Tab-separated table of C-alpha atoms in Angstrom:
chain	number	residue	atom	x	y	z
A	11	UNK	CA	67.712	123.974	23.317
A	12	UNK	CA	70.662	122.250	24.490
A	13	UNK	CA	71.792	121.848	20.016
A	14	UNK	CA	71.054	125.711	20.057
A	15	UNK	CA	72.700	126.697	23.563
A	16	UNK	CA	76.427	124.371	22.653
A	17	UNK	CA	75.840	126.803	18.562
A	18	UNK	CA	75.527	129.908	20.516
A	19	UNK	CA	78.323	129.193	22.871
A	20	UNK	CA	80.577	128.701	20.558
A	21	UNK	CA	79.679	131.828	18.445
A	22	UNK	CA	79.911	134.017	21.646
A	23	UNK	CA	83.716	132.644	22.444
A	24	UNK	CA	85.478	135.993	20.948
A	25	UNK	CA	83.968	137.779	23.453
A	26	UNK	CA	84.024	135.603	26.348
A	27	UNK	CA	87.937	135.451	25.516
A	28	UNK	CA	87.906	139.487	26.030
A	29	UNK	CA	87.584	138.794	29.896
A	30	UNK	CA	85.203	141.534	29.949
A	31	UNK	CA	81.174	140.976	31.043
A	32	UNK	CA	78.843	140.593	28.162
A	33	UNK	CA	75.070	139.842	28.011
A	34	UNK	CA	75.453	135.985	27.078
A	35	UNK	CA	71.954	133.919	25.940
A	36	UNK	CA	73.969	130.858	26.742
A	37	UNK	CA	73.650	131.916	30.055
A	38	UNK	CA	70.258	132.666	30.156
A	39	UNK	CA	68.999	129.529	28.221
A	40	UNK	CA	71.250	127.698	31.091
A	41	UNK	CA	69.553	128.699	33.723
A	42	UNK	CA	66.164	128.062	32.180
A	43	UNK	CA	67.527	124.176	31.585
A	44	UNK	CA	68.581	124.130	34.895
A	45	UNK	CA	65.043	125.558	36.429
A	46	UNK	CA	63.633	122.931	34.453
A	47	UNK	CA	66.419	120.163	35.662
A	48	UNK	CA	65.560	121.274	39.210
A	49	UNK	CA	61.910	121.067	38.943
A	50	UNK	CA	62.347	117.435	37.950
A	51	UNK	CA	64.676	116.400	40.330
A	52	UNK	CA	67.487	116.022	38.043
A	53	UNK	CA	70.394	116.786	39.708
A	54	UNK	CA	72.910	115.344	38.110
A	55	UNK	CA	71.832	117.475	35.018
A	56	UNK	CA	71.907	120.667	37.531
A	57	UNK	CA	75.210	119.948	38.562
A	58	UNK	CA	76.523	119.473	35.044
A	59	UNK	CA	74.663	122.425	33.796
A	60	UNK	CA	76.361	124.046	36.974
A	61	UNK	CA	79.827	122.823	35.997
A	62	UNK	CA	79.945	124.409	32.697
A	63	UNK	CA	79.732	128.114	33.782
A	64	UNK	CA	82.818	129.771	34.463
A	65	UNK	CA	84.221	129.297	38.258
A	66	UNK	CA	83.026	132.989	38.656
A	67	UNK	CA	79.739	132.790	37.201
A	68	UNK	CA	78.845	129.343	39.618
A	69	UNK	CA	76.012	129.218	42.280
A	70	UNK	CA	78.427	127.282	44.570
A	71	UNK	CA	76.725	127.637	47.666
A	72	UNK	CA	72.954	127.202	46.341
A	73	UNK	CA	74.292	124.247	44.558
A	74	UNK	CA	74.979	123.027	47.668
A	75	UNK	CA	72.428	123.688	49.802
A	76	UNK	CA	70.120	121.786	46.973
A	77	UNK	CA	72.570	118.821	47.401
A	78	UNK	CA	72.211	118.979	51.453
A	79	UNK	CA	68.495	119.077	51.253
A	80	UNK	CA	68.585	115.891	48.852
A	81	UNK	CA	71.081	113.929	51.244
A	82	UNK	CA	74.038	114.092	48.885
A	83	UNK	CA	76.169	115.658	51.446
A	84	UNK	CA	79.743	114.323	50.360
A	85	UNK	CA	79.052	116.679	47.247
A	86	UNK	CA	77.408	119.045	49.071
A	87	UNK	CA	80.206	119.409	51.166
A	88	UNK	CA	82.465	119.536	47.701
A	89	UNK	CA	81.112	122.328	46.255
A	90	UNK	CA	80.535	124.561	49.321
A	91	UNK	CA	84.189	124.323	49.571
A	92	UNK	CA	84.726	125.175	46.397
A	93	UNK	CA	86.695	128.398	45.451
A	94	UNK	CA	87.541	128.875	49.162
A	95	UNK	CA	86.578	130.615	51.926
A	96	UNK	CA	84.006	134.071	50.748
A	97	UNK	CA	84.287	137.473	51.510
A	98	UNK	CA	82.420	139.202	54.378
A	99	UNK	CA	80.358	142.009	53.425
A	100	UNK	CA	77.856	143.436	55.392
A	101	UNK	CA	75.881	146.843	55.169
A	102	UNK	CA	77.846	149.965	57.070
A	103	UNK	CA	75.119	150.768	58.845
A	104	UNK	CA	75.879	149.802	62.680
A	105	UNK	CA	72.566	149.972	64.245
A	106	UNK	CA	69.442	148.771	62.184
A	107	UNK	CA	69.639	145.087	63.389
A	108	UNK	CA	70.194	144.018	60.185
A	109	UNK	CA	70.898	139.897	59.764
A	110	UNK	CA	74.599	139.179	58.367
A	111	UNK	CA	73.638	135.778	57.197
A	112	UNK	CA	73.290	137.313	53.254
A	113	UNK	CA	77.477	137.898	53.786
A	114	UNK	CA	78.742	135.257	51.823
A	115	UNK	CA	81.274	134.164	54.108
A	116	UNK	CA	78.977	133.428	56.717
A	117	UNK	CA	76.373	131.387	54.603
A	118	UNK	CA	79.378	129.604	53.496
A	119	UNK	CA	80.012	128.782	57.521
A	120	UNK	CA	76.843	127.746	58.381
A	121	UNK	CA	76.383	125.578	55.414
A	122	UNK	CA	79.640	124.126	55.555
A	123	UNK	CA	79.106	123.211	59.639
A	124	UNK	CA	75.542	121.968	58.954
A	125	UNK	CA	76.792	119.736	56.456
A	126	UNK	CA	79.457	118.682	58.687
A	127	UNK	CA	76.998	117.821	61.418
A	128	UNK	CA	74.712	115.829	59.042
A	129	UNK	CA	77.861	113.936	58.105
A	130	UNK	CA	78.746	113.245	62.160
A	131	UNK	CA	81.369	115.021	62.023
A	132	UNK	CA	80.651	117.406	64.482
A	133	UNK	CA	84.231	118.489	65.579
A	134	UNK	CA	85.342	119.510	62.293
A	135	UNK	CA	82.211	121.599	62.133
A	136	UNK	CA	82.861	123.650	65.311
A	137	UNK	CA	86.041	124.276	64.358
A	138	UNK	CA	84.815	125.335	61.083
A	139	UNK	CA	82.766	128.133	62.596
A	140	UNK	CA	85.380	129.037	65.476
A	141	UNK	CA	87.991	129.519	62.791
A	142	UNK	CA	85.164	131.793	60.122
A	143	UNK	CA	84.626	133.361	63.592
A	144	UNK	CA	87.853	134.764	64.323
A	145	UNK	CA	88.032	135.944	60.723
A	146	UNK	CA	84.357	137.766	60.501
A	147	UNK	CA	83.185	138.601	63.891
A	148	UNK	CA	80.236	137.758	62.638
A	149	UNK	CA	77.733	137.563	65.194
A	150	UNK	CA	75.402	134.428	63.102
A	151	UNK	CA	78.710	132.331	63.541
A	152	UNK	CA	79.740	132.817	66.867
A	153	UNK	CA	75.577	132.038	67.639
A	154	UNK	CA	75.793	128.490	66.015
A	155	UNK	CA	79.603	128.032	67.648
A	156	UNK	CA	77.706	128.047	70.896
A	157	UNK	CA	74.468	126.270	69.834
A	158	UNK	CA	77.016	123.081	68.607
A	159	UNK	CA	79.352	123.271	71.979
A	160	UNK	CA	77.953	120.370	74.562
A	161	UNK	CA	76.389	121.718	77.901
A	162	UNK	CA	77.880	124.193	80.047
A	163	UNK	CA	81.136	125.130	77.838
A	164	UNK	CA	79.353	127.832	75.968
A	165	UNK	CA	79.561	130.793	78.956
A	166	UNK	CA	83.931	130.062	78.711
A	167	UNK	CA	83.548	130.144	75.008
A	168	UNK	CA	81.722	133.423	74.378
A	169	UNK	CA	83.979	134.965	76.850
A	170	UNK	CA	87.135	133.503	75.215
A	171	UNK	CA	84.832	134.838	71.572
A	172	UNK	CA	85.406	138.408	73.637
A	173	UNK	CA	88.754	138.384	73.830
A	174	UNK	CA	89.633	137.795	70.351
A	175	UNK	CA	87.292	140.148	69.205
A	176	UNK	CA	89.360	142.573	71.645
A	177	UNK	CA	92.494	141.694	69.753
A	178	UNK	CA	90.963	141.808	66.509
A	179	UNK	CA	92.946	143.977	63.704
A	180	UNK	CA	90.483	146.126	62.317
A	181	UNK	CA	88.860	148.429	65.257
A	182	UNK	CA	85.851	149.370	63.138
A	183	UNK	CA	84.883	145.320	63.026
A	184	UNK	CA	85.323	144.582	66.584
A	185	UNK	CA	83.264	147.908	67.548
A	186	UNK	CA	80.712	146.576	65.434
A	187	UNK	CA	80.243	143.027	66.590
A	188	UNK	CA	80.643	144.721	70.379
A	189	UNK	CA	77.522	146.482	69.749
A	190	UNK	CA	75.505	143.313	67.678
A	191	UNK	CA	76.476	141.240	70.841
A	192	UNK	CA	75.040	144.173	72.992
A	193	UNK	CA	78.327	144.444	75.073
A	194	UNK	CA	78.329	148.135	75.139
A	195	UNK	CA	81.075	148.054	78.373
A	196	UNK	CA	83.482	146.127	75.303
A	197	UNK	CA	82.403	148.358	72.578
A	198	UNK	CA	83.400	151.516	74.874
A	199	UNK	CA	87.097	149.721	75.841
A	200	UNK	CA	87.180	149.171	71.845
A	201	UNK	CA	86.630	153.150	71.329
A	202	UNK	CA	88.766	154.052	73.997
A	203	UNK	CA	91.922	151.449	73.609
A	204	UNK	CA	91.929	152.243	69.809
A	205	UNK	CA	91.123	156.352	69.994
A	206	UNK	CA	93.641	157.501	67.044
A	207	UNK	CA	91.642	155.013	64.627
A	208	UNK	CA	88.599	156.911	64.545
A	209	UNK	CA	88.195	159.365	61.817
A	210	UNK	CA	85.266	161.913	61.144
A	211	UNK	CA	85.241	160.973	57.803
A	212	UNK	CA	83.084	158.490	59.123
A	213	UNK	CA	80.263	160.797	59.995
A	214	UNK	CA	77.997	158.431	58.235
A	215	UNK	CA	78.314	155.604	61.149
A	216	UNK	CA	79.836	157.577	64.478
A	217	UNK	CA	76.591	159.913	65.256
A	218	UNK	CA	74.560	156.681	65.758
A	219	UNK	CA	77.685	154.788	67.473
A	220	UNK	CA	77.932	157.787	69.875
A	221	UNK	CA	74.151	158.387	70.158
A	222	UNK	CA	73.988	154.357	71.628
A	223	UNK	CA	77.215	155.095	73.928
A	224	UNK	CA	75.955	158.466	75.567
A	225	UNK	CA	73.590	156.812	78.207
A	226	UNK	CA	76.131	154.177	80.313
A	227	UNK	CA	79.410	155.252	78.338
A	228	UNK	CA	80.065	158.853	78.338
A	229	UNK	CA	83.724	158.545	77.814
A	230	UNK	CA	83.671	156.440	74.565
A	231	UNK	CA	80.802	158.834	73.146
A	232	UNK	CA	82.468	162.037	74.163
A	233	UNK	CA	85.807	160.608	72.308
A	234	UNK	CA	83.431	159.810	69.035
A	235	UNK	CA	81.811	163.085	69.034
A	236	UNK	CA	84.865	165.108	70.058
A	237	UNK	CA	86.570	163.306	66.173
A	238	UNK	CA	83.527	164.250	64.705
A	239	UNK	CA	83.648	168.052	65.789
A	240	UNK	CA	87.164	168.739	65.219
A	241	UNK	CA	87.006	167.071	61.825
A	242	UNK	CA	84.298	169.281	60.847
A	243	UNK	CA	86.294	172.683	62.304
A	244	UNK	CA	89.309	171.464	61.252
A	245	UNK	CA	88.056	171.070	57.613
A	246	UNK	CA	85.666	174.458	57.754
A	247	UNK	CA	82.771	172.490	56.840
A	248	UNK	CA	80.396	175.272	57.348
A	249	UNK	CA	77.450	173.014	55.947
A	250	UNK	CA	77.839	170.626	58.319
A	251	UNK	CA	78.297	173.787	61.103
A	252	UNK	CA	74.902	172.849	62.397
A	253	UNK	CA	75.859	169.019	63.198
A	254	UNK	CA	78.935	170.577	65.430
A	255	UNK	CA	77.340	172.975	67.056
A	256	UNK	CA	74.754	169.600	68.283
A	257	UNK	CA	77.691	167.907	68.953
A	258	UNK	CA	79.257	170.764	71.262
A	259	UNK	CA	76.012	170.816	73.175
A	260	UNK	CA	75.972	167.002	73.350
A	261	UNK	CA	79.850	167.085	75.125
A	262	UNK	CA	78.574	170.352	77.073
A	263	UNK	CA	75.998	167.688	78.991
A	264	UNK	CA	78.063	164.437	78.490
A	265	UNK	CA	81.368	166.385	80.190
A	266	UNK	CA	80.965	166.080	83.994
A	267	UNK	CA	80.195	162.159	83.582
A	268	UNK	CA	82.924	161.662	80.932
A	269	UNK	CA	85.835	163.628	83.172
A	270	UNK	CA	84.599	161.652	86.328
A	271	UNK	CA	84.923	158.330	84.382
A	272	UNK	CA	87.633	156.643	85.831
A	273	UNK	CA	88.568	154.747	82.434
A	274	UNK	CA	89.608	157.877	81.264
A	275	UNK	CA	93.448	158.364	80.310
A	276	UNK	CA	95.680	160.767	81.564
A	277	UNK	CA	95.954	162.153	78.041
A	278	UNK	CA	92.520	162.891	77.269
A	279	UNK	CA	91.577	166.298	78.069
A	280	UNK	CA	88.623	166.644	80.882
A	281	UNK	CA	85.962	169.090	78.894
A	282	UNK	CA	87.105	172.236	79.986
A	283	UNK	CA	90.328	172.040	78.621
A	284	UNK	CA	88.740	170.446	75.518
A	285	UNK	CA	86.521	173.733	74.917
A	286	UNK	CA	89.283	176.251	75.619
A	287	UNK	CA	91.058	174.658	72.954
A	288	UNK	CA	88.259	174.775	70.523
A	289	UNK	CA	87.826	178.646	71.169
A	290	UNK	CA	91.532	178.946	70.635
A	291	UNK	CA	91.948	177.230	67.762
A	292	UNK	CA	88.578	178.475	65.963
A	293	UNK	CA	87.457	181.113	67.361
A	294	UNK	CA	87.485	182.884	63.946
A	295	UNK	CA	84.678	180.493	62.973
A	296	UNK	CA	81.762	182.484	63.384
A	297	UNK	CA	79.081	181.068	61.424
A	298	UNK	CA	79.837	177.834	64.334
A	299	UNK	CA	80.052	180.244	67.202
A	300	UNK	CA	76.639	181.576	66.344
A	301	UNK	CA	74.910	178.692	66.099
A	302	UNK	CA	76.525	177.039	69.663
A	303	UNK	CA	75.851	180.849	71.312
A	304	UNK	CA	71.815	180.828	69.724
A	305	UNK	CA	73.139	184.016	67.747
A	306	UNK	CA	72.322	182.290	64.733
A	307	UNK	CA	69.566	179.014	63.791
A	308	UNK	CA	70.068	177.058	60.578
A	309	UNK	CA	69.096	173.905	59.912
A	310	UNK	CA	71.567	170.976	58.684
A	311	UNK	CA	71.730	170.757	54.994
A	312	UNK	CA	71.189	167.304	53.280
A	313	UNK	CA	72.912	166.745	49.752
A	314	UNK	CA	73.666	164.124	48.089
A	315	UNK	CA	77.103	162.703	46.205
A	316	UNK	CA	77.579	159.295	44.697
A	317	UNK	CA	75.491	157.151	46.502
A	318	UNK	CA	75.444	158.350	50.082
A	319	UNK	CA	74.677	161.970	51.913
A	320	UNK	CA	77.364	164.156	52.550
A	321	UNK	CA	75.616	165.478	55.727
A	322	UNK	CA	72.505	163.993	57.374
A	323	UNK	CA	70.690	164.388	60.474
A	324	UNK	CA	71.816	161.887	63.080
């Protein structure tokens, strides 16, 4: 196989040197030698098998973890390093609990720290995960910070983890992490301190954002849902009528807390105010009217573009 795989390597090299993605049998009949290599124990066949795919096409990271588990952690430690830090990627979806570790960046953090502590070097790997911290916001990373810091520092570390998720750059990251860290009193500062950054073009993530706020932060959710009404009036979206007509009654209830709240700028408009604009600015809209006044009932519609709904029940 390995006669046959170096043949059909070389006969595929006109279109590997297009740049573009092709379906390659080298590759395949690589990774079947290297299943075999690993079921052996071979790794020094794995790792050259590993070596000879592009930098792109490498398993960096589960070559590494293979070498950790076998106790080669110098190498280990090479090639989870290699091709720099990852990307974080996570799911959009704020609320479901889901576990960030798949992001490659963080799997890259823990398994570089845990390498780091095998090694004893235990201050390099805490500053390894600080640093992928302040970067991410991941909330796996900041977990194992505090697991590796000795006794008693971790309470002045996760509040010093606060603040520079306060002073983060992107608003929508911080919010998140605020509410994975269940620190709704931050993730309400976050939506209030940062109020012009919310768009309802992200109806797909600020009904369940506001939904979690309404109970013991009014203020922030009234902000969220006000964006998400005005950028459905303001665009005429008279399929997704039905969601603002909810989201009227919602700020009809949440109003008396939210105008009491004393975190609540000058600038924002108490509810009142907030209503007598919306009459005077779309009043026209009747199809809305009727549905906030009971004149009319019709349920939201659900369709579908691309990959995601453009309206869905919240």
């Amino acid at each position: 196989m390995a006669r046959r795989s170096t043949e059909r390597h070389a006969e595929e090299a006109p279109q590997r040197a297009t740049g573009r993605w092709f379906y390659s049998m080298t590759d395949q009949w690589r990774q079947i030698r290297q299943s075999i290599a690993r079921a052996r124990g071979d790794l020094d066949h794995l790792i050259a098998l590993e070596g000879e795919k592009s930098e792109r096409g490498q398993d960096a990271l589960g070559l590494a973890e293979t070498l950790r588990d076998a106790g080669r952690l110098s190498e280990a430690l090479d090639w989870v390093r290699k091709g720099g830090p990852r990307a974080h990627s996570t799911l959009c979806d704020f609320l479901d609990d889901e576990d960030e570790s798949d992001s490659p960046a963080v799997r890259q953090a823990l398994l570089e720290a845990d390498i780091l502590k095998r090694l004893d070097r235990r201050e390099e790997a805490r500053g390894i995960l600080w640093d992928r911290f302040r970067d991410t916001l991941a909330p796996p990373i900041l977990r194992a910070h505090l697991r590796a810091l000795p006794d008693f520092e971790d309470v002045a570390a996760e509040e010093q983890a606060m603040a520079v998720a306060l002073d983060h750059p992107v608003p929508l990251t911080a919010l998140r992490f605020f509410l994975d860290w269940k620190r709704r009193d931050l993730a309400a500062r976050e939506v209030i301190a940062h109020r012009g950054a919310w768009s309802g073009s992200d109806w797909h993530i600020l009904p369940a954002i506001a939904e979690a706020l309404e109970a013991d932060q009014p203020l922030a959710a009234t902000l969220l849902y006000r964006v998400l009404l005005d950028d459905i009036l303001a665009r005429a979206r008279s399929k997704a009528y039905p969601h603002g007509a909810k989201y009227l009654q919602i700020l009809d209830r949440l109003g008396p807390a939210s105008d009491a709240d004393p975190a609540r700028p000058p600038e924002i408009e108490i509810h009142a105010t907030y209503r007598t604009g919306l009459k005077a600015n779309h009043g026209r809209k009747s199809g809305f009217w009727g549905l906030v006044e009971g004149r009319v009932t019709r349920e939201p519609e659900v369709s579908f573009i691309g990959r995601r709904p453009l309206w869905r029940e919240s």
